[in-house]
XYZ file of C-alpha atoms in Angstrom:
728
model
C 51.575 65.943 27.912
C 52.811 66.317 31.484
C 49.655 64.816 32.628
C 49.839 62.078 29.478
C 52.794 61.195 31.374
C 51.528 60.776 34.834
C 49.115 58.734 33.694
C 50.863 56.447 32.093
C 52.957 56.153 35.155
C 50.593 55.742 36.967
C 49.124 53.096 34.140
C 52.423 51.279 34.665
C 52.479 51.127 39.097
C 49.187 49.161 38.489
C 50.910 46.773 36.055
C 53.226 45.707 37.844
C 51.296 45.679 41.269
C 49.012 43.289 38.962
C 52.005 40.926 37.691
C 52.847 40.900 41.674
C 49.544 39.580 41.810
C 49.267 36.909 39.360
C 52.956 35.807 40.082
C 52.134 35.655 43.401
C 48.903 33.065 43.089
C 48.982 29.382 44.303
C 46.951 28.517 41.052
C 45.798 29.683 38.039
C 45.398 33.284 37.613
C 41.824 33.212 35.886
C 40.777 32.015 39.649
C 41.833 35.712 40.785
C 39.047 37.463 41.491
C 41.350 40.899 40.597
C 41.723 42.207 43.956
C 45.174 44.166 44.611
C 46.664 43.922 48.161
C 45.099 46.455 50.295
C 49.099 48.263 50.327
C 48.793 48.435 46.524
C 45.364 49.951 46.691
C 46.739 52.324 49.109
C 49.128 53.563 46.920
C 47.113 53.812 43.845
C 44.594 55.867 45.542
C 47.576 58.106 46.534
C 49.029 58.139 43.255
C 45.671 59.313 41.850
C 45.033 61.521 44.714
C 48.224 63.368 43.896
C 48.580 63.943 40.205
C 44.405 65.103 40.012
C 43.818 62.025 37.969
C 40.097 61.754 37.987
C 37.383 59.233 38.532
C 37.369 58.257 34.417
C 41.121 58.873 34.480
C 41.547 56.126 36.699
C 38.759 53.936 35.600
C 40.174 54.068 31.859
C 43.519 52.873 33.541
C 42.151 50.161 35.556
C 40.613 48.591 32.084
C 43.527 49.546 30.340
C 46.385 47.639 32.730
C 43.726 45.155 33.021
C 42.840 44.513 29.732
C 47.066 44.252 28.497
C 47.438 41.975 31.079
C 45.008 40.387 30.028
C 46.464 39.283 26.723
C 49.858 37.690 28.211
C 47.471 35.822 31.280
C 43.836 34.197 31.511
C 42.305 36.794 33.938
C 38.779 36.374 35.169
C 36.334 37.826 32.624
C 33.553 38.739 35.054
C 36.345 40.746 36.658
C 36.871 42.617 33.351
C 32.879 43.081 32.171
C 33.151 44.608 35.725
C 35.545 47.102 35.129
C 34.059 47.692 31.672
C 30.980 48.468 32.586
C 32.607 51.167 35.722
C 34.552 52.919 32.306
C 31.232 53.131 31.087
C 28.960 54.482 33.960
C 31.579 57.332 34.730
C 32.383 58.066 31.258
C 30.821 61.231 29.674
C 31.537 63.237 25.978
C 35.156 65.231 26.115
C 35.806 63.852 29.958
C 39.025 62.767 27.820
C 41.366 63.971 25.761
C 41.407 63.230 22.207
C 44.681 61.236 23.186
C 43.176 58.980 25.778
C 40.248 58.309 23.587
C 42.154 57.264 20.896
C 44.593 54.943 23.302
C 41.001 53.623 25.282
C 39.753 52.608 21.719
C 42.785 50.642 20.649
C 42.269 49.329 23.915
C 38.516 48.277 23.094
C 39.613 47.164 19.370
C 42.838 44.738 20.699
C 40.913 43.296 23.338
C 38.260 42.483 20.689
C 40.475 41.200 18.301
C 42.169 38.894 20.994
C 38.550 37.095 21.960
C 37.365 36.901 18.731
C 40.939 35.204 18.453
C 40.491 33.129 21.580
C 36.883 32.143 19.898
C 37.781 30.683 17.065
C 39.264 27.907 19.498
C 36.942 27.589 21.680
C 36.143 23.992 21.119
C 39.594 23.306 22.725
C 40.126 26.064 25.258
C 36.257 26.451 27.117
C 34.699 23.057 26.660
C 31.493 22.321 28.496
C 32.362 19.973 30.837
C 34.791 22.100 32.664
C 32.606 24.639 33.998
C 35.380 27.107 34.726
C 36.205 27.574 31.157
C 32.258 27.547 30.239
C 31.838 29.922 33.170
C 34.551 32.505 31.421
C 33.204 32.093 27.353
C 30.090 33.449 29.091
C 31.799 36.557 30.002
C 33.934 36.943 27.307
C 30.648 36.899 24.904
C 29.149 39.561 27.400
C 32.480 41.598 27.325
C 32.506 41.404 23.668
C 28.395 42.280 23.526
C 28.666 45.116 26.469
C 32.210 46.949 24.646
C 30.123 47.054 21.537
C 27.100 49.129 23.357
C 29.014 51.611 25.679
C 27.793 54.989 24.292
C 31.867 55.674 23.994
C 32.830 52.819 21.489
C 29.540 53.471 19.430
C 31.296 57.516 19.432
C 35.194 56.885 18.677
C 34.852 53.662 16.593
C 31.439 54.348 14.249
C 33.287 51.752 11.450
C 33.985 48.538 13.395
C 32.061 45.999 11.840
C 28.829 44.822 13.538
C 30.000 42.139 16.471
C 27.521 39.434 15.382
C 29.251 39.460 11.463
C 32.422 38.988 13.351
C 30.929 36.331 15.824
C 29.825 34.151 12.422
C 33.142 35.028 10.594
C 34.823 33.614 13.836
C 32.733 30.193 13.907
C 32.887 29.433 10.240
C 36.631 29.594 10.047
C 36.776 27.927 14.124
C 34.734 24.867 12.711
C 36.426 24.925 9.797
C 39.357 24.967 11.373
C 38.701 21.881 13.766
C 36.989 19.852 10.543
C 40.080 19.739 8.960
C 42.421 18.982 12.214
C 40.169 15.670 13.537
C 39.762 14.401 10.028
C 43.526 14.286 10.146
C 43.312 12.498 12.866
C 40.619 10.320 11.979
C 42.576 9.428 8.289
C 44.193 6.221 8.812
C 47.834 5.123 8.075
C 47.028 2.376 5.687
C 44.546 3.508 3.059
C 42.083 0.264 2.784
C 38.890 0.004 2.261
C 37.689 -1.368 6.244
C 40.513 1.399 7.553
C 38.709 4.531 5.687
C 35.478 3.773 6.896
C 36.253 3.022 10.443
C 37.666 6.653 9.964
C 34.941 8.008 8.883
C 32.663 5.915 11.626
C 35.285 8.097 13.981
C 34.924 11.095 12.442
C 31.066 11.512 12.914
C 30.967 10.316 15.991
C 33.576 13.065 17.057
C 30.911 16.348 14.666
C 28.092 13.982 16.785
C 29.440 15.014 20.275
C 30.570 18.080 19.344
C 26.801 19.376 17.624
C 25.981 17.689 20.784
C 27.668 19.637 22.883
C 26.527 22.619 20.594
C 23.010 22.117 21.541
C 23.135 21.924 25.078
C 25.968 24.755 26.172
C 27.101 26.266 23.199
C 24.467 27.928 21.403
C 22.734 29.137 24.314
C 25.000 31.398 25.456
C 25.548 32.779 21.471
C 21.919 33.298 21.100
C 21.032 34.733 24.429
C 23.834 36.846 24.781
C 24.749 37.943 21.087
C 21.600 36.626 19.236
C 24.188 34.684 16.863
C 22.084 30.911 15.562
C 25.446 29.178 17.123
C 23.855 25.597 16.563
C 22.528 26.753 12.550
C 25.702 28.036 11.740
C 28.358 24.702 12.588
C 25.654 22.021 11.335
C 24.702 23.107 8.402
C 28.616 23.811 7.848
C 29.786 20.229 9.664
C 27.278 18.391 7.174
C 27.959 19.575 4.509
C 31.476 18.809 4.777
C 31.190 15.808 6.259
C 28.666 14.232 3.206
C 31.481 15.145 0.591
C 34.109 13.168 1.938
C 31.772 10.074 2.808
C 29.819 10.585 -0.605
C 33.264 10.524 -1.634
C 34.697 7.117 -0.332
C 30.906 5.773 -0.477
C 31.397 6.007 -4.256
C 34.115 3.438 -4.248
C 32.916 0.762 -1.525
C 29.647 0.751 -4.244
C 31.605 0.232 -6.977
C 33.399 -2.576 -5.114
C 30.239 -4.308 -3.758
C 28.715 -4.594 -7.115
C 31.323 -5.840 -8.860
C 31.616 -8.660 -6.179
C 28.162 -8.974 -6.853
C 28.729 -8.758 -10.526
C 30.800 -11.860 -10.159
C 29.401 -13.329 -8.227
C 31.967 -13.450 -5.489
C 29.570 -15.274 -2.367
C 32.797 -15.180 -0.168
C 32.666 -11.084 -0.181
C 31.929 -9.681 3.513
C 30.692 -6.453 3.846
C 31.939 -5.237 7.633
C 30.347 -4.371 10.593
C 32.216 -1.037 10.393
C 29.811 0.715 7.316
C 26.709 -0.477 9.628
C 28.348 1.733 12.291
C 28.758 4.346 9.880
C 25.256 4.500 8.596
C 24.051 4.716 12.453
C 26.787 7.736 12.723
C 25.326 9.679 10.114
C 21.250 8.621 10.961
C 22.049 9.845 14.276
C 23.798 13.401 12.752
C 20.374 13.469 10.565
C 18.352 13.315 13.495
C 19.625 16.805 15.096
C 18.030 19.021 11.773
C 14.479 18.655 14.211
C 17.015 22.310 16.002
C 16.814 23.861 12.554
C 14.166 26.156 11.597
C 12.395 24.722 8.825
C 13.884 26.634 6.032
C 17.760 25.771 6.887
C 16.366 22.196 7.395
C 15.847 22.066 3.813
C 18.440 20.827 1.351
C 20.586 19.400 3.572
C 23.865 17.563 2.053
C 23.272 14.776 3.706
C 19.643 14.952 3.835
C 19.425 11.913 1.757
C 23.104 9.862 3.113
C 20.578 6.590 2.665
C 21.084 6.786 -1.116
C 24.858 6.019 -0.360
C 24.041 2.407 1.435
C 21.637 0.742 -1.574
C 24.273 -1.879 -2.055
C 24.926 -2.242 1.030
C 22.125 -2.949 2.401
C 21.062 -5.912 -0.492
C 24.072 -6.752 0.373
C 23.888 -7.124 4.295
C 19.878 -8.345 3.697
C 21.244 -11.056 1.601
C 24.783 -12.295 3.897
C 22.223 -12.320 6.921
C 20.082 -14.979 4.090
C 22.933 -17.092 3.493
C 23.577 -17.025 7.633
C 20.135 -17.420 8.587
C 19.437 -20.871 6.301
C 23.243 -22.357 7.116
C 22.750 -21.924 10.891
C 19.672 -22.750 11.166
C 20.388 -26.255 9.810
C 23.144 -26.173 12.325
C 20.838 -25.507 15.058
C 18.687 -28.803 13.932
C 21.987 -30.856 13.363
C 23.039 -30.325 16.975
C 19.759 -30.802 18.311
C 20.299 -34.829 17.697
C 18.849 -35.499 20.913
C 15.638 -33.310 21.547
C 14.968 -32.565 24.560
C 13.418 -29.900 26.398
C 15.220 -26.110 27.297
C 13.572 -26.454 31.078
C 10.699 -27.478 32.301
C 8.473 -25.046 31.502
C 8.908 -24.507 27.385
C 7.721 -27.118 25.705
C 10.176 -27.043 22.439
C 14.315 -27.101 21.681
C 17.289 -25.469 21.597
C 16.622 -25.292 17.394
C 13.535 -23.144 17.995
C 14.619 -21.224 20.485
C 18.050 -20.625 17.645
C 15.464 -20.090 14.342
C 13.318 -17.579 16.070
C 17.143 -15.802 18.180
C 18.156 -15.942 14.441
C 14.895 -13.878 12.940
C 14.774 -11.834 15.973
C 18.231 -10.564 14.715
C 17.229 -9.709 11.398
C 14.212 -7.511 12.132
C 16.095 -5.766 15.211
C 18.772 -5.286 12.080
C 15.988 -3.041 10.212
C 14.485 -1.515 12.999
C 18.177 0.094 13.649
C 18.599 0.795 9.709
C 14.798 2.930 10.446
C 15.162 3.604 6.653
C 14.295 7.210 5.752
C 12.548 6.401 2.781
C 9.399 5.106 3.934
C 8.408 4.326 0.396
C 11.674 3.465 -1.158
C 11.844 0.860 1.973
C 9.354 -1.383 0.500
C 11.994 -3.050 -1.709
C 14.004 -3.910 1.174
C 10.986 -5.460 3.748
C 9.918 -7.463 0.795
C 13.447 -9.118 0.868
C 13.309 -8.976 4.876
C 10.043 -10.987 5.444
C 11.398 -13.040 1.905
C 13.765 -14.009 3.824
C 12.646 -14.649 7.242
C 9.560 -16.502 5.518
C 11.508 -18.921 3.693
C 13.550 -19.760 6.669
C 11.089 -20.455 8.453
C 9.349 -22.914 5.444
C 13.111 -24.660 5.806
C 13.302 -24.907 9.270
C 9.313 -26.792 9.123
C 10.877 -28.648 5.913
C 14.152 -30.412 8.014
C 12.331 -30.893 10.937
C 9.238 -32.995 9.124
C 12.637 -34.721 7.190
C 13.909 -35.174 10.373
C 10.880 -37.101 11.716
C 10.618 -39.059 8.117
C 14.052 -40.495 8.686
C 13.635 -41.978 12.655
C 10.796 -43.355 10.783
C 7.581 -41.869 11.557
C 5.631 -41.759 8.484
C 6.550 -46.262 8.063
C 3.628 -48.195 8.140
C 5.553 -50.916 9.800
C 6.510 -50.917 14.078
C 4.631 -49.739 17.021
C 3.403 -46.906 17.248
C 3.896 -44.498 21.049
C 3.231 -41.004 21.366
C 6.621 -39.608 22.384
C 7.926 -36.746 23.456
C 9.832 -36.194 20.984
C 7.122 -36.551 18.731
C 5.100 -33.820 20.816
C 8.774 -31.428 20.779
C 8.489 -31.657 16.783
C 5.815 -30.320 16.392
C 5.794 -27.926 18.903
C 9.254 -26.279 17.400
C 7.170 -25.738 13.806
C 4.486 -24.121 16.043
C 7.199 -21.848 17.903
C 8.807 -20.387 14.804
C 5.647 -20.041 12.556
C 4.624 -17.616 15.748
C 8.246 -15.839 15.373
C 6.485 -14.245 11.979
C 3.619 -13.172 13.717
C 5.407 -9.720 14.700
C 7.130 -8.998 11.128
C 4.055 -6.987 9.621
C 3.733 -4.372 12.885
C 8.034 -4.745 13.393
C 8.748 -3.671 9.750
C 6.040 -1.128 9.264
C 4.077 -3.036 6.943
C 0.932 0.075 7.399
C 3.548 2.991 7.618
C 4.783 1.589 3.914
C 1.218 0.994 2.369
C -0.108 4.582 4.176
C 3.295 6.245 2.408
C 2.406 4.610 -0.948
C -1.225 5.544 -1.334
C 0.099 8.997 -0.329
C 3.153 9.132 -3.068
C 1.559 7.277 -5.858
C -2.294 5.669 -5.873
C -4.793 3.245 -3.216
C -4.058 0.800 -6.136
C -0.416 0.702 -5.519
C -0.911 0.135 -1.998
C -3.237 -2.524 -2.314
C -0.526 -4.383 -4.168
C 1.916 -4.327 -1.849
C 0.188 -5.183 0.555
C -1.757 -7.809 -0.863
C 2.455 -8.816 -1.778
C 3.517 -8.762 1.510
C 0.509 -10.325 3.825
C 0.763 -13.304 0.615
C 3.904 -13.900 1.652
C 3.214 -14.438 5.441
C 0.432 -16.087 4.179
C 2.005 -18.640 2.209
C 4.911 -19.565 4.603
C 1.977 -19.856 7.628
C -0.225 -21.757 5.250
C 3.365 -24.480 4.859
C 4.308 -24.607 8.188
C 0.345 -25.410 9.362
C -0.038 -28.329 6.459
C 3.649 -29.975 8.123
C 2.165 -29.081 11.340
C -0.929 -31.329 10.061
C 0.516 -33.792 8.111
C 1.863 -34.716 11.141
C -1.129 -34.283 13.141
C -2.702 -36.512 10.751
C -0.652 -39.453 11.106
C -0.640 -39.546 15.146
C -4.632 -40.665 14.062
C -3.498 -43.264 11.181
C -0.587 -44.667 13.638
C -3.740 -44.982 16.367
C -6.394 -45.806 14.225
C -5.768 -49.262 13.940
C -5.597 -49.837 17.827
C -8.944 -46.723 18.280
C -10.289 -49.368 16.035
C -9.384 -52.662 17.940
C -11.059 -51.055 21.060
C -13.780 -49.549 19.396
C -14.967 -53.175 18.295
C -14.578 -54.775 21.794
C -16.440 -52.077 22.561
C -19.589 -52.895 20.035
C -19.391 -56.209 20.284
C -19.157 -57.174 24.606
C -21.953 -58.807 25.797
C -25.217 -57.197 26.075
C -25.072 -57.478 29.759
C -21.708 -55.766 29.800
C -22.924 -52.003 30.253
C -21.797 -49.294 28.525
C -19.803 -47.519 30.864
C -17.268 -50.669 31.135
C -17.832 -52.102 27.563
C -15.624 -48.651 26.665
C -13.309 -48.732 29.590
C -10.542 -50.157 27.521
C -10.867 -47.745 25.071
C -10.659 -45.020 27.591
C -7.698 -46.305 28.729
C -5.977 -46.328 25.934
C -7.005 -42.077 25.235
C -6.138 -41.501 28.388
C -2.695 -42.378 28.586
C -1.819 -41.633 25.454
C -3.179 -37.810 25.766
C -1.654 -37.338 28.797
C 1.713 -37.543 27.438
C 0.502 -35.571 24.393
C -1.057 -32.567 26.872
C 2.545 -33.329 29.151
C 4.480 -32.089 26.229
C 2.323 -30.222 23.608
C 1.240 -26.523 23.778
C -2.078 -25.596 24.122
C -2.892 -25.506 20.063
C -0.956 -28.083 18.958
C -2.583 -30.367 21.687
C -6.035 -29.306 20.606
C -4.902 -30.458 16.604
C -3.904 -33.879 17.417
C -7.427 -33.939 20.056
C -9.664 -33.249 17.336
C -7.377 -34.963 14.707
C -8.380 -38.516 17.179
C -11.487 -37.381 17.650
C -12.084 -37.741 14.229
C -10.502 -40.346 13.855
C -12.955 -42.146 16.880
C -15.755 -40.573 15.152
C -15.349 -42.609 12.223
C -14.617 -45.495 13.647
C -18.001 -46.228 15.810
C -19.507 -44.840 12.294
C -17.956 -47.572 10.418
C -19.189 -49.989 13.271
C -22.788 -48.279 13.309
C -23.554 -49.264 9.060
C -21.909 -52.432 8.873
C -23.999 -53.769 11.401
C -27.130 -52.023 10.447
C -30.767 -53.188 11.516
C -29.400 -54.251 14.769
C -31.479 -54.865 17.542
C -32.319 -51.656 19.628
C -29.974 -52.545 22.374
C -27.318 -52.773 20.194
C -27.676 -48.921 19.531
C -28.618 -47.933 22.994
C -25.256 -49.154 24.035
C -23.524 -47.026 21.535
C -25.628 -44.208 22.019
C -24.479 -44.095 25.617
C -20.174 -45.028 24.742
C -20.527 -41.406 21.866
C -22.405 -39.452 25.215
C -19.841 -40.895 27.724
C -16.772 -39.990 24.343
C -17.830 -36.925 23.967
C -17.505 -36.087 27.787
C -13.954 -37.027 27.739
C -13.032 -34.946 24.659
C -14.579 -31.868 26.139
C -13.471 -32.885 29.560
C -15.415 -29.459 31.452
C -13.878 -27.046 28.919
C -10.226 -28.157 29.219
C -10.868 -30.014 26.325
C -11.694 -29.282 22.470
C -15.073 -27.045 22.653
C -18.333 -28.272 21.877
C -18.432 -26.702 18.735
C -15.858 -28.764 17.285
C -17.239 -31.357 19.099
C -20.502 -31.779 17.656
C -19.884 -31.829 13.655
C -22.621 -31.867 11.045
C -20.941 -35.780 11.756
C -21.225 -36.279 15.105
C -24.580 -34.981 15.443
C -26.093 -37.284 12.819
C -24.024 -40.437 14.523
C -26.026 -38.840 17.491
C -29.357 -38.366 15.547
C -29.207 -41.759 14.182
C -28.595 -44.320 16.963
C -31.417 -42.069 18.459
C -33.360 -43.406 16.278
C -32.669 -46.941 16.433
C -32.297 -46.849 20.386
C -35.834 -46.358 20.717
C -38.693 -47.668 20.454
C -41.174 -48.267 18.074
C -44.053 -46.101 20.236
C -41.416 -43.663 20.917
C -40.937 -43.476 17.567
C -44.231 -42.520 16.169
C -44.304 -40.224 19.239
C -41.496 -38.406 18.316
C -42.843 -38.222 14.884
C -45.787 -36.755 16.260
C -43.981 -34.504 18.352
C -42.449 -33.274 15.021
C -45.510 -32.622 12.874
C -47.156 -30.495 15.942
C -43.849 -28.089 15.751
C -44.288 -28.610 12.250
C -47.448 -26.425 12.496
C -46.959 -24.095 14.845
C -43.850 -22.553 13.018
C -46.033 -22.855 9.236
C -46.772 -19.543 8.796
C -49.071 -20.843 5.138
C -50.597 -23.621 3.258
C -50.889 -24.588 -0.125
C -53.747 -27.020 0.662
C -56.184 -24.382 2.132
C -56.679 -23.493 6.176
C -59.468 -25.514 8.667
C -60.901 -23.872 11.289
C -61.067 -26.305 14.373
C -61.876 -25.960 18.023
C -61.071 -27.924 20.354
C -61.835 -27.764 24.235
C -61.570 -29.861 27.100
C -64.563 -30.642 29.701
C -63.537 -31.601 33.204
C -66.690 -32.339 34.779
C -67.302 -35.254 31.153
C -64.260 -36.304 31.188
C -64.990 -35.581 27.322
C -62.300 -34.245 24.787
C -64.685 -31.835 22.560
C -64.036 -30.640 18.802
C -66.156 -28.135 16.437
C -65.410 -28.242 12.896
C -65.884 -24.905 12.073
C -65.395 -24.070 8.459
C -62.030 -24.556 5.761
C -60.984 -22.132 2.955
C -58.731 -22.583 -0.267
C -59.350 -26.086 -0.685
C -57.961 -28.021 -3.612
C -59.536 -27.963 -6.430
C -60.013 -31.841 -7.212
C -63.149 -31.322 -9.805
C -62.925 -30.933 -13.361
C -65.243 -27.588 -12.517
C -62.791 -26.301 -10.754
C -64.542 -26.937 -7.515
C -64.065 -30.359 -5.048
C -66.824 -31.894 -2.240
C -65.265 -31.880 0.772
C -65.185 -33.353 3.916
C -63.390 -33.393 7.479
C -62.010 -37.020 9.296
C -61.039 -36.956 12.790
C -59.326 -38.798 14.287
C -56.712 -39.518 17.717
C -53.457 -40.008 17.638
C -51.359 -42.196 18.112
C -53.169 -45.196 17.936
C -51.192 -46.791 20.522
C -52.862 -44.524 22.898
C -56.454 -43.743 21.341
C -56.675 -47.344 19.703
C -60.065 -47.554 21.845
C -61.534 -44.740 19.438
C -62.405 -44.444 15.406
C -62.383 -41.999 13.727
C -65.643 -39.206 12.785
C -66.231 -37.627 10.205
C -67.901 -34.451 8.665
C -70.774 -34.181 6.110
C -69.930 -33.504 2.878
C -70.279 -29.876 1.532
C -71.159 -30.035 -2.607
C -69.527 -27.838 -5.606
C -67.204 -25.715 -2.950
C -63.377 -24.456 -2.279
C -65.247 -22.747 1.607
C -67.231 -25.272 2.683
C -69.117 -24.404 5.871
C -69.540 -27.243 8.567
C -70.357 -26.258 11.889
C -70.247 -29.824 13.042
C -69.436 -30.951 17.063
C -67.930 -34.278 18.414
C -66.484 -35.449 21.375
C -64.518 -38.345 22.610
C -64.732 -39.814 26.489
C -60.858 -39.565 27.079
C -58.971 -38.862 30.087
C -56.586 -35.980 30.953
C -53.769 -38.599 31.210
C -54.092 -39.509 27.594
C -54.652 -36.143 26.504
C -51.325 -35.075 27.920
C -49.480 -38.302 26.631
C -46.166 -37.248 25.020
C -47.152 -36.615 21.018
C -50.777 -37.006 21.489
C -52.769 -35.283 18.507
C -55.541 -34.379 16.655
C -55.607 -35.115 13.116
C -57.583 -34.148 10.818
C -58.116 -34.581 7.047
C -60.210 -32.856 5.155
């Protein structure tokens, strides 16, 4: 008993020195390393020697004194951890009396309870942004873990709950208390719908921040030191709590939205706070990636998007109405259509309309609807809204041209920059539809439908969405073509006049000179078009003008049939000049577009009519020779002939050998065939009479074996179209 009093006195002296050191500190107590002054250490050491205090007893006194002061002052847990290790190192069974063991056991239990109480408030006491506090939390957990592994603790406190269970209970209770606190802080004083939603946004954002800290900081400590899955415990608890509060609030919101929709209240607006809440919940659910597959199942917020179905429908309706108003307003403000800048060939209304569609697409991408297959109805709505807006824009711009007299038959027509920019505007808005399949995730929807339902469902969805795009594209293209065709119609009278002058210019005037007025007219108008139109639209108008020019040339040819070759030669040369002009060294129309079927027919017709009779005859025989070269069979039989030219005698030698499969002409089913050999064309071989073989009676496979010679020069044989004609 006397020795017990001595040890208690030793502990009391140590506590006094500890309090003195703490009160002398210029800063926080947890920054103190636990080291006493040299004078204090000397006194403590002398007292231990004089009273025969053993090493384990001294270690126990140190722990009792420091752990007791730790209840009042925040001490360095790294130092306390060091004291525990020192005590565990020297302790052996029976090294302390039963009284000391009970005292020591009570001290450890008190320390554990105190630390668990601190862990319950860890978000406030140990914020990860404070490195010193985070360091203290780490060593606090190390102290707890070490105590539960100490030989003494296992021996003297066998009925104490497992640390793992103790920590889990503390985390859950602390998380619930913290949630109640932040919920109370976020709860609005005015209970309006907007205020309630805003408070839920604030609450969810706070939870996201807390869970992010759990992932980045707390979970690592708890998992590594005390083997507790901190993240899973807190996440599953918080997501369940927030799900209950949000679902309850959204039931009321959806009732209000449905009521206003049923009443057709178009002025009812859905605030942006609901969208913010949706995004916050989406972020909260994204943290499930850190859960195990089993823990990730059946989360309370897994189907959070179901709470926002009515909201999304209303958002899209509002977006469509605002888009239509914005398009109409942008066109109205576009009173004087001008270039946005020198490099952009469209007006501000086209830019505003395209930006409006981009904002709707961006809204949907941010929404990132979790149910891919279920998003089909919304994607269809978004696609329909955007395509309707695009066709509406094309209609408005088309009507604006109509109001300005563009489609009137009277009045002078000039290719103006306003006309070009209008065409470009419609094209620019039409192009804004192209990203829709990718940005709205068409392919993902088809894949989800095919997987969950059938390939038939996926096909139907594909056809429905693409029909919307195709219909809008065709409508806008038709509007552009209507305007483009009107350009051709407006230019037709002038083109007709210039083609007429070209046709009836004096024969002494070359085609290059006669076509100059037409070329100047085309050049002046095409310069304006090229400078103001986008390439695709310029090609459209260029093709239309080319067709008008071609039709007018065709009309002149058809109305002046039977003219002399000079007439046709002039038009042939003019057509070749126009082909080069519209091709423009690959800068104009493609040669495939220029050389249409009508163009080829007209070229061929002019070429034949400008050609002399002799040349036409030669062309005829050339075609016949080409036909024979490519002929694989004949219905009239086969004639075997051998031809060669003797240079020495200047003679063309022709051997008629035989024939086979001759057509039967007699009633007996046979024929009396013979062969006539003739040199063509006649204007080249006019001095040579045809020669005939003998008649072979009653056969379809005659054998002639006859030889004919013609005195012909090499030049005549090589003449274009020179031919030997044999008739059986």
